[in-house]
Structures are given as C-alpha cells and as structure tokens.
XYZ file of N, CA and C in Angstrom:
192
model
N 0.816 -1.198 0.000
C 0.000 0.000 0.000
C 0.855 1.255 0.000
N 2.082 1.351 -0.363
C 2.623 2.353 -0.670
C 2.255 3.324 -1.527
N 2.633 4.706 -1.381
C 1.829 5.767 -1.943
C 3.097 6.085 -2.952
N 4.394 6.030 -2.582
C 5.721 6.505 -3.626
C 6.985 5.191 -3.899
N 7.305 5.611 -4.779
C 7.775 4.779 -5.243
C 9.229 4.506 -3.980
N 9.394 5.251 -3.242
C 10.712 5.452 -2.607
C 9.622 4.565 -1.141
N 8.488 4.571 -1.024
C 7.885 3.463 -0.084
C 7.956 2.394 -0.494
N 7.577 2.090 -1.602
C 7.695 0.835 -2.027
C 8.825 0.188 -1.842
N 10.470 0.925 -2.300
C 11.652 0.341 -2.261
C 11.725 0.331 -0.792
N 11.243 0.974 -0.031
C 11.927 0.375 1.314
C 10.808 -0.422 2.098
N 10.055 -0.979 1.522
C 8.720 -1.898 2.167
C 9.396 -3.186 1.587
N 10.401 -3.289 0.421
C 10.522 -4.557 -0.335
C 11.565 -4.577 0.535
N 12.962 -3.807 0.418
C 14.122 -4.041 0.949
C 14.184 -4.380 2.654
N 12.943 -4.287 3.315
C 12.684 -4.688 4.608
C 12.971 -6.363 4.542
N 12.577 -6.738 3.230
C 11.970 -8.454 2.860
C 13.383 -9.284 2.983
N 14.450 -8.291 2.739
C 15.497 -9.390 2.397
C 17.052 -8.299 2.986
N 17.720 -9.448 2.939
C 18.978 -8.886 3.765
C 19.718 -8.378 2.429
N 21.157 -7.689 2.659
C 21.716 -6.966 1.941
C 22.307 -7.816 0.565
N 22.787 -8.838 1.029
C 23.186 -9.695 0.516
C 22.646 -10.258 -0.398
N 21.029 -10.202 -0.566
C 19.669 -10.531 -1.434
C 19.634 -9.934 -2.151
N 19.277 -8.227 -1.888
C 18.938 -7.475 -2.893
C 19.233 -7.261 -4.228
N 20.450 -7.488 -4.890
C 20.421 -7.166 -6.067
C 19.971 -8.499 -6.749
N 19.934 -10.035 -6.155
C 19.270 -10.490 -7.014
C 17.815 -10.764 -6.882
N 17.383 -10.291 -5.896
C 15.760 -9.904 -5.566
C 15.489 -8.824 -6.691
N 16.234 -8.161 -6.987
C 15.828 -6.991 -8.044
C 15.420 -7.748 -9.121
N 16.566 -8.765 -9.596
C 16.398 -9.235 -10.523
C 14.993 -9.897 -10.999
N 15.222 -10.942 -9.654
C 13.545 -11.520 -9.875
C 12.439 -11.249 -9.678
N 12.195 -9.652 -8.978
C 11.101 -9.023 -8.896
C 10.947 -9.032 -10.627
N 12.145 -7.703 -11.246
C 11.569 -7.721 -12.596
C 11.235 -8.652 -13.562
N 12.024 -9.952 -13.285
C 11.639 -11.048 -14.577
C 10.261 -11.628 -14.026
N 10.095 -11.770 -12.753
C 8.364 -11.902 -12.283
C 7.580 -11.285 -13.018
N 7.778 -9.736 -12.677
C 6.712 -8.905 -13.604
C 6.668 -9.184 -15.219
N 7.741 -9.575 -15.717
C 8.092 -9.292 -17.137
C 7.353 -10.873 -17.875
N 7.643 -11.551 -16.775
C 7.415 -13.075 -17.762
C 6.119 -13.946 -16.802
N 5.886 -13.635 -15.489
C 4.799 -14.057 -14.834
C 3.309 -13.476 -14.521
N 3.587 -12.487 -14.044
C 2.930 -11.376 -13.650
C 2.854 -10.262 -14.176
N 2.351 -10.509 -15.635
C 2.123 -9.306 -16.607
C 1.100 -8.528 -16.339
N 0.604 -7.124 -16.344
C -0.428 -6.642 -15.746
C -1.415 -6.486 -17.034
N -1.052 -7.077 -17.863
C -1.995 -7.402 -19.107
C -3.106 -8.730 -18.981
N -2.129 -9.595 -18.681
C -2.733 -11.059 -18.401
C -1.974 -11.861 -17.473
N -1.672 -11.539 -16.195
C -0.831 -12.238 -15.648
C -1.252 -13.575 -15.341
N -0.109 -14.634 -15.157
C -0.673 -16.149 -15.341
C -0.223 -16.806 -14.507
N -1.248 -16.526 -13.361
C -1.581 -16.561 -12.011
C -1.547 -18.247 -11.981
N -2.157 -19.053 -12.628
C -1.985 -20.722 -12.466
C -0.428 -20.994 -12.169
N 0.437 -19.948 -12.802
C 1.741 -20.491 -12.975
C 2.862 -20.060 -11.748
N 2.184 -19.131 -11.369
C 2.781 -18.171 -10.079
C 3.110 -19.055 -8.787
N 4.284 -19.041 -8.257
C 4.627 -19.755 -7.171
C 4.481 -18.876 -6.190
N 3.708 -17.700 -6.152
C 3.317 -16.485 -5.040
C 1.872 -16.626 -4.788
N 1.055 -17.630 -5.074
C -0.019 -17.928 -5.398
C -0.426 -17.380 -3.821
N 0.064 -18.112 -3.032
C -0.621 -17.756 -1.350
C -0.205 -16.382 -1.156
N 0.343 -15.885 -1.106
C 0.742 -14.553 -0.660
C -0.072 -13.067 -1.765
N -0.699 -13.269 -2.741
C -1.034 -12.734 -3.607
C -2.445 -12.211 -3.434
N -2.199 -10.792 -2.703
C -4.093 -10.508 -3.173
C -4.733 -10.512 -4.087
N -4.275 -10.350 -5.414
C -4.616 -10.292 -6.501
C -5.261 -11.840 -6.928
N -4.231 -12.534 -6.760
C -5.046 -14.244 -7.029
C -6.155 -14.103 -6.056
N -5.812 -14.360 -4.860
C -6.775 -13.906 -3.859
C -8.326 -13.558 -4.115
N -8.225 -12.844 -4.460
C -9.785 -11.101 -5.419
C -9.579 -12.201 -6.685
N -9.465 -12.845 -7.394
C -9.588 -13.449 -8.862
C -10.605 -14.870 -8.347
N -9.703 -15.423 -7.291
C -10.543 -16.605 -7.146
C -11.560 -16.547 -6.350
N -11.912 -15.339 -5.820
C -13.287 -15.339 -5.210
C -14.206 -14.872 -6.054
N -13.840 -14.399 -7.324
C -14.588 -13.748 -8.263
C -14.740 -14.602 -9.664
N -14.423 -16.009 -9.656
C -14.441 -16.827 -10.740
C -15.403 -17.529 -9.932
N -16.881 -17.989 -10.644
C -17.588 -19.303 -10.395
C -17.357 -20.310 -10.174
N -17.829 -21.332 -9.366
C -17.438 -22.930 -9.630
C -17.957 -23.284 -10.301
C-alpha cells in the first residue's frame, strides 16, 4: 500500500537482507516481465499464489 515509489523500495528491501537485494531486483523484474504481466498475468503459474491478493480477489470472483 505504498503511496511513492521510494515506499515501495523500502517496504521490499525490509523483505530481504543486503546480501539478497540485487538479485531480488532481478527476480522481482523477470516476475513482472514473464509471470505477472499486468496485461494477463498467469496466475496458475505463479509460485506467489498464497501470498497474492490479486489471485486472492480473482478466485473469489471466478464461479465454480
């Protein structure tokens, strides 16, 4: 729920030690780029499945 982008970087960099971060960078962006497209992201394929409000709000909003 960050409002700036400079919240966001330090709400993520809370997630992981120093030592993480640059390849957390990495896989944040290839997440977004190849998993989690905000076009069609392909949420079946996502290994963030539990942690994800977004799946979350999708599967309460798909029928059985």
């Amino acid at each position: 729920k960050a409002k700036t982008p400079l919240q966001s970087e330090t709400q993520l960099t809370a997630l992981f030690s120093n030592a993480q971060i640059p390849d957390a960078h990495h896989y944040l962006i290839l997440h977004g780029r190849y998993t989690c497209m905000a076009r069609k992201p392909a949420c079946t394929l996502c290994v963030l499945q539990d942690i994800c409000a977004f799946y979350r709000k999708q599967q309460r909003s798909t029928p059985a």
